[in-house]
mmCIF file of C-alpha atoms in Angstrom:
data_model
loop_
_atom_site.group_PDB
_atom_site.id
_atom_site.type_symbol
_atom_site.label_atom_id
_atom_site.label_comp_id
_atom_site.label_asym_id
_atom_site.label_seq_id
_atom_site.Cartn_x
_atom_site.Cartn_y
_atom_site.Cartn_z
ATOM 1 C CA LYS A 1 -0.069 0.017 -0.048
ATOM 2 C CA ALA A 2 1.630 3.371 -1.103
ATOM 3 C CA GLY A 3 2.353 5.758 1.560
ATOM 4 C CA VAL A 4 1.327 9.267 2.390
ATOM 5 C CA THR A 5 2.593 11.501 -0.266
ATOM 6 C CA GLN A 6 3.041 15.268 -0.341
ATOM 7 C CA THR A 7 3.943 17.488 -3.260
ATOM 8 C CA PRO A 8 6.091 19.313 -3.949
ATOM 9 C CA ARG A 9 9.015 18.301 -1.682
ATOM 10 C CA TYR A 10 10.813 21.767 -1.746
ATOM 11 C CA LEU A 11 9.482 25.183 -2.362
ATOM 12 C CA ILE A 12 10.987 28.584 -2.618
ATOM 13 C CA LYS A 13 8.545 31.626 -2.114
ATOM 14 C CA THR A 14 9.013 35.246 -1.389
ATOM 15 C CA ARG A 15 7.112 37.511 1.193
ATOM 16 C CA GLY A 16 3.650 38.249 0.118
ATOM 17 C CA GLN A 17 3.125 35.330 -2.062
ATOM 18 C CA GLN A 18 0.648 32.831 -1.445
ATOM 19 C CA VAL A 19 1.469 28.578 -1.791
ATOM 20 C CA THR A 20 -0.339 25.547 -1.968
ATOM 21 C CA LEU A 21 0.782 22.416 -0.783
ATOM 22 C CA SER A 22 -0.775 18.905 -1.379
ATOM 23 C CA CYS A 23 -1.397 15.878 0.302
ATOM 24 C CA SER A 24 -2.358 12.363 -0.707
ATOM 25 C CA PRO A 25 -3.280 9.936 2.191
ATOM 26 C CA ILE A 26 -2.884 6.240 2.278
ATOM 27 C CA SER A 27 -5.800 4.646 0.450
ATOM 28 C CA GLY A 28 -8.830 4.296 2.573
ATOM 29 C CA HIS A 29 -7.872 6.890 4.938
ATOM 30 C CA ARG A 30 -10.369 9.754 5.669
ATOM 31 C CA SER A 31 -8.555 11.615 8.063
ATOM 32 C CA VAL A 32 -5.802 14.188 6.851
ATOM 33 C CA SER A 33 -4.033 16.211 9.524
ATOM 34 C CA TRP A 34 -1.574 19.214 8.952
ATOM 35 C CA TYR A 35 1.584 20.162 10.955
ATOM 36 C CA GLN A 36 3.906 22.752 10.913
ATOM 37 C CA GLN A 37 7.577 22.043 12.044
ATOM 38 C CA THR A 38 10.249 24.599 13.031
ATOM 39 C CA PRO A 39 13.427 24.721 14.955
ATOM 40 C CA GLY A 40 11.958 27.224 17.199
ATOM 41 C CA GLN A 41 8.353 26.173 17.669
ATOM 42 C CA GLY A 42 8.773 22.406 17.030
ATOM 43 C CA LEU A 43 5.813 20.380 15.744
ATOM 44 C CA GLN A 44 2.551 22.333 15.788
ATOM 45 C CA PHE A 45 -1.015 21.059 14.673
ATOM 46 C CA LEU A 46 -2.464 23.268 11.920
ATOM 47 C CA PHE A 47 -5.940 21.588 11.069
ATOM 48 C CA GLU A 48 -7.478 18.362 10.404
ATOM 49 C CA TYR A 49 -10.094 17.331 7.795
ATOM 50 C CA PHE A 50 -12.380 14.406 7.692
ATOM 51 C CA SER A 51 -15.008 13.563 4.950
ATOM 52 C CA GLU A 52 -14.249 17.053 3.320
ATOM 53 C CA THR A 53 -15.020 19.209 6.550
ATOM 54 C CA GLN A 54 -12.362 20.731 8.592
ATOM 55 C CA ARG A 55 -12.996 18.856 12.171
ATOM 56 C CA ASN A 56 -10.165 20.624 13.962
ATOM 57 C CA LYS A 57 -8.251 23.493 14.088
ATOM 58 C CA GLY A 58 -4.936 24.849 15.630
ATOM 59 C CA ASN A 59 -4.073 28.242 16.847
ATOM 60 C CA PHE A 60 -2.706 29.582 13.395
ATOM 61 C CA PRO A 61 -3.994 32.846 11.811
ATOM 62 C CA GLY A 62 -6.226 32.828 8.866
ATOM 63 C CA ARG A 63 -3.707 32.877 6.355
ATOM 64 C CA PHE A 64 -3.403 29.426 6.814
ATOM 65 C CA SER A 65 -6.317 27.467 5.466
ATOM 66 C CA GLY A 66 -7.050 24.049 3.859
ATOM 67 C CA ARG A 67 -9.433 21.800 2.081
ATOM 68 C CA GLN A 68 -10.249 18.158 1.535
ATOM 69 C CA PHE A 69 -11.582 16.687 -1.485
ATOM 70 C CA SER A 70 -13.977 13.808 -2.047
ATOM 71 C CA ASN A 71 -11.187 11.380 -2.526
ATOM 72 C CA SER A 72 -9.665 12.295 0.565
ATOM 73 C CA ARG A 73 -6.544 14.231 -0.937
ATOM 74 C CA SER A 74 -5.973 17.585 0.833
ATOM 75 C CA GLU A 75 -4.498 21.009 0.162
ATOM 76 C CA MET A 76 -3.291 23.704 2.695
ATOM 77 C CA ASN A 77 -2.940 27.129 1.519
ATOM 78 C CA VAL A 78 -0.850 29.978 3.131
ATOM 79 C CA SER A 79 -1.526 33.416 1.877
ATOM 80 C CA THR A 80 0.741 36.656 2.183
ATOM 81 C CA LEU A 81 3.549 34.594 3.087
ATOM 82 C CA GLU A 82 6.147 35.961 5.962
ATOM 83 C CA LEU A 83 9.413 35.127 6.704
ATOM 84 C CA GLY A 84 8.172 32.870 9.961
ATOM 85 C CA ASP A 85 6.370 30.487 7.648
ATOM 86 C CA SER A 86 9.683 28.900 6.418
ATOM 87 C CA ALA A 87 8.921 25.518 7.877
ATOM 88 C CA LEU A 88 8.513 21.886 7.110
ATOM 89 C CA TYR A 89 4.836 21.174 6.590
ATOM 90 C CA LEU A 90 3.962 17.511 7.512
ATOM 91 C CA CYS A 91 0.835 15.991 6.702
ATOM 92 C CA ALA A 92 -0.564 12.897 8.356
ATOM 93 C CA SER A 93 -3.232 10.541 7.473
ATOM 94 C CA SER A 94 -5.217 7.629 9.450
ATOM 95 C CA SER A 95 -8.309 5.713 9.115
ATOM 96 C CA THR A 96 -10.746 7.842 11.358
ATOM 97 C CA GLY A 97 -8.444 9.677 13.567
ATOM 98 C CA THR A 98 -10.380 9.492 16.582
ATOM 99 C CA ARG A 99 -9.505 6.039 17.859
ATOM 100 C CA GLY A 100 -6.357 5.625 19.822
ATOM 101 C CA THR A 101 -6.018 2.357 17.531
ATOM 102 C CA ASP A 102 -5.983 4.478 14.547
ATOM 103 C CA THR A 103 -2.058 5.257 13.664
ATOM 104 C CA GLN A 104 -1.038 8.290 12.038
ATOM 105 C CA TYR A 105 1.006 7.948 8.958
ATOM 106 C CA PHE A 106 3.277 11.011 8.124
ATOM 107 C CA GLY A 107 4.214 12.078 4.849
ATOM 108 C CA PRO A 108 7.990 13.182 4.072
ATOM 109 C CA GLY A 109 6.966 16.901 4.217
ATOM 110 C CA THR A 110 7.050 19.864 1.980
ATOM 111 C CA ARG A 111 10.053 22.131 3.076
ATOM 112 C CA LEU A 112 8.988 25.639 2.506
ATOM 113 C CA THR A 113 11.367 28.634 2.426
ATOM 114 C CA VAL A 114 10.273 32.107 2.499
ATOM 115 C CA LEU A 115 12.556 34.646 1.110
ATOM 116 C CA ALA B 1 -4.897 20.912 28.578
ATOM 117 C CA GLN B 2 -2.291 18.237 27.449
ATOM 118 C CA SER B 3 1.301 19.137 27.226
ATOM 119 C CA VAL B 4 4.528 17.145 26.639
ATOM 120 C CA THR B 5 7.994 17.637 28.165
ATOM 121 C CA GLN B 6 11.223 16.337 26.659
ATOM 122 C CA LEU B 7 13.766 17.322 28.891
ATOM 123 C CA ASP B 8 16.925 16.475 26.924
ATOM 124 C CA SER B 9 17.448 18.134 23.633
ATOM 125 C CA GLN B 10 20.241 16.172 22.618
ATOM 126 C CA VAL B 11 21.625 12.852 24.127
ATOM 127 C CA PRO B 12 25.043 11.571 22.710
ATOM 128 C CA VAL B 13 25.800 7.974 23.335
ATOM 129 C CA PHE B 14 28.232 5.371 22.089
ATOM 130 C CA GLU B 15 27.295 2.435 19.857
ATOM 131 C CA GLU B 16 26.203 -0.523 21.525
ATOM 132 C CA ALA B 17 25.513 1.323 24.839
ATOM 133 C CA PRO B 18 22.184 1.556 26.226
ATOM 134 C CA VAL B 19 19.951 4.684 25.874
ATOM 135 C CA GLU B 20 16.983 6.182 27.729
ATOM 136 C CA LEU B 21 15.114 9.096 26.255
ATOM 137 C CA ARG B 22 12.942 10.908 28.567
ATOM 138 C CA CYS B 23 9.429 12.237 28.212
ATOM 139 C CA ASN B 24 6.933 13.670 30.723
ATOM 140 C CA TYR B 25 3.261 14.376 29.936
ATOM 141 C CA SER B 26 0.708 16.457 31.790
ATOM 142 C CA SER B 27 -2.886 15.525 31.480
ATOM 143 C CA SER B 28 -6.001 15.831 33.687
ATOM 144 C CA VAL B 29 -7.636 12.646 31.753
ATOM 145 C CA SER B 30 -6.538 9.493 30.327
ATOM 146 C CA VAL B 31 -4.252 9.759 27.372
ATOM 147 C CA TYR B 32 -2.684 7.767 24.670
ATOM 148 C CA LEU B 33 0.956 8.087 24.411
ATOM 149 C CA PHE B 34 3.466 7.852 21.369
ATOM 150 C CA TRP B 35 6.892 7.830 20.284
ATOM 151 C CA TYR B 36 7.843 9.164 16.785
ATOM 152 C CA VAL B 37 11.127 8.950 14.994
ATOM 153 C CA GLN B 38 12.092 11.341 12.364
ATOM 154 C CA TYR B 39 15.310 10.639 10.232
ATOM 155 C CA PRO B 40 16.946 13.522 8.425
ATOM 156 C CA ASN B 41 15.032 14.927 5.381
ATOM 157 C CA GLN B 42 11.912 12.526 6.419
ATOM 158 C CA GLY B 43 8.545 12.335 8.089
ATOM 159 C CA LEU B 44 7.737 10.938 11.080
ATOM 160 C CA GLN B 45 7.621 7.382 11.704
ATOM 161 C CA LEU B 46 5.715 5.738 14.652
ATOM 162 C CA LEU B 47 7.825 3.719 16.822
ATOM 163 C CA LEU B 48 5.479 2.575 19.633
ATOM 164 C CA LYS B 49 2.283 3.745 21.505
ATOM 165 C CA TYR B 50 0.473 3.269 24.576
ATOM 166 C CA LEU B 51 -3.241 2.937 24.605
ATOM 167 C CA SER B 52 -3.889 0.629 27.579
ATOM 168 C CA GLY B 53 -3.154 -2.567 29.345
ATOM 169 C CA SER B 54 0.425 -3.638 29.872
ATOM 170 C CA THR B 55 2.701 -0.471 30.943
ATOM 171 C CA LEU B 56 5.678 -1.933 28.827
ATOM 172 C CA VAL B 57 5.317 -1.343 25.354
ATOM 173 C CA LYS B 58 7.803 -2.801 22.568
ATOM 174 C CA GLY B 59 8.036 -1.095 19.258
ATOM 175 C CA ILE B 60 9.871 -1.401 16.160
ATOM 176 C CA ASN B 61 13.832 -1.490 15.846
ATOM 177 C CA GLY B 62 14.254 -3.055 19.322
ATOM 178 C CA PHE B 63 12.953 0.010 21.166
ATOM 179 C CA GLU B 64 10.402 -0.239 23.904
ATOM 180 C CA ALA B 65 8.960 2.268 26.593
ATOM 181 C CA GLU B 66 7.334 2.214 29.747
ATOM 182 C CA PHE B 67 4.010 4.077 30.997
ATOM 183 C CA ASN B 68 4.136 5.256 34.454
ATOM 184 C CA LYS B 69 1.125 6.778 35.683
ATOM 185 C CA SER B 70 2.212 7.930 39.142
ATOM 186 C CA GLN B 71 5.193 9.837 37.415
ATOM 187 C CA THR B 72 3.408 10.780 34.397
ATOM 188 C CA SER B 73 6.404 9.498 32.446
ATOM 189 C CA PHE B 74 6.817 7.396 29.108
ATOM 190 C CA HIS B 75 10.579 6.894 28.613
ATOM 191 C CA LEU B 76 11.805 5.269 25.610
ATOM 192 C CA ARG B 77 14.762 2.858 26.065
ATOM 193 C CA LYS B 78 17.050 0.640 23.693
ATOM 194 C CA PRO B 79 19.653 -1.888 25.348
ATOM 195 C CA SER B 80 22.036 -1.319 22.617
ATOM 196 C CA VAL B 81 21.800 1.516 20.137
ATOM 197 C CA HIS B 82 23.347 1.311 16.369
ATOM 198 C CA ILE B 83 24.860 4.219 14.291
ATOM 199 C CA SER B 84 21.544 3.874 12.375
ATOM 200 C CA ASP B 85 19.444 5.064 15.400
ATOM 201 C CA THR B 86 20.704 8.474 14.957
ATOM 202 C CA ALA B 87 17.713 10.659 14.540
ATOM 203 C CA GLU B 88 15.177 12.823 16.000
ATOM 204 C CA TYR B 89 12.715 11.596 18.450
ATOM 205 C CA PHE B 90 9.644 12.907 19.577
ATOM 206 C CA CYS B 91 7.371 11.852 22.114
ATOM 207 C CA ALA B 92 3.253 12.815 21.674
ATOM 208 C CA VAL B 93 0.174 12.617 23.617
ATOM 209 C CA SER B 94 -3.087 12.468 22.010
ATOM 210 C CA GLY B 95 -5.628 15.461 21.826
ATOM 211 C CA PRO B 96 -8.760 16.160 23.767
ATOM 212 C CA GLY B 97 -11.005 13.000 24.077
ATOM 213 C CA GLY B 98 -8.161 10.771 23.120
ATOM 214 C CA ALA B 99 -8.128 12.310 19.544
ATOM 215 C CA THR B 100 -5.053 10.920 17.471
ATOM 216 C CA ASN B 101 -5.780 13.339 14.876
ATOM 217 C CA LYS B 102 -4.405 16.219 17.056
ATOM 218 C CA LEU B 103 -1.196 15.011 18.446
ATOM 219 C CA ILE B 104 0.660 17.299 20.867
ATOM 220 C CA PHE B 105 4.554 16.900 20.372
ATOM 221 C CA GLY B 106 7.267 17.389 22.745
ATOM 222 C CA THR B 107 10.194 19.607 21.464
ATOM 223 C CA GLY B 108 12.086 16.256 20.252
ATOM 224 C CA THR B 109 15.446 14.569 21.445
ATOM 225 C CA LEU B 110 18.103 14.186 19.165
ATOM 226 C CA LEU B 111 19.937 10.900 19.421
ATOM 227 C CA ALA B 112 23.538 11.059 18.249
ATOM 228 C CA VAL B 113 25.401 7.700 18.097
ATOM 229 C CA GLN B 114 28.966 7.655 18.135
ATOM 230 C CA PRO B 115 31.240 5.072 16.845
#
């Protein structure tokens, strides 16, 4: 079974631009979560989607948004990029996301650099 | 609210020596606990998890962890490390209601195995 895939793997943008990152979950998984990883703040939860609906949201400004499609693929968008948005963005998928028995499988991440 | 503390940011150890990576958590309710490993330029991989039952949990690659409710700890151990174990290790706790789609991570511990 193919793992979680994220595209692109690397991205360079300038301040003020916007960016869209993509995540394809493991086949059959309906929950997709997004995390931001930075050296200063560590791993922080952004949001989670289940059946095309945002089910959970972390403490990030409205510039960070996402969506999920009917095939469970998910995208996250960051508008008006700031230097502090430079990070590794990780996507994780699980079957339902609510049971402890549901393992979250992580993708390799998208490395975003904002210049 | 749940939180995770990993006191050691870096743990240097010689090859074939034992190692313990410390993790303490804070929660007013029952939680699920996880250890993930991140190799350079990769996503997170689940090492092991504690849901309930036996307090000694065995994971992949020879790692094990012990859940201690009275000390609110979930330390990770390996009796003999290899060079290939060099990576960053993250302890995580489930979100509110045991939600595994909203993990709360510690700041990570870099395990540096030296020959």
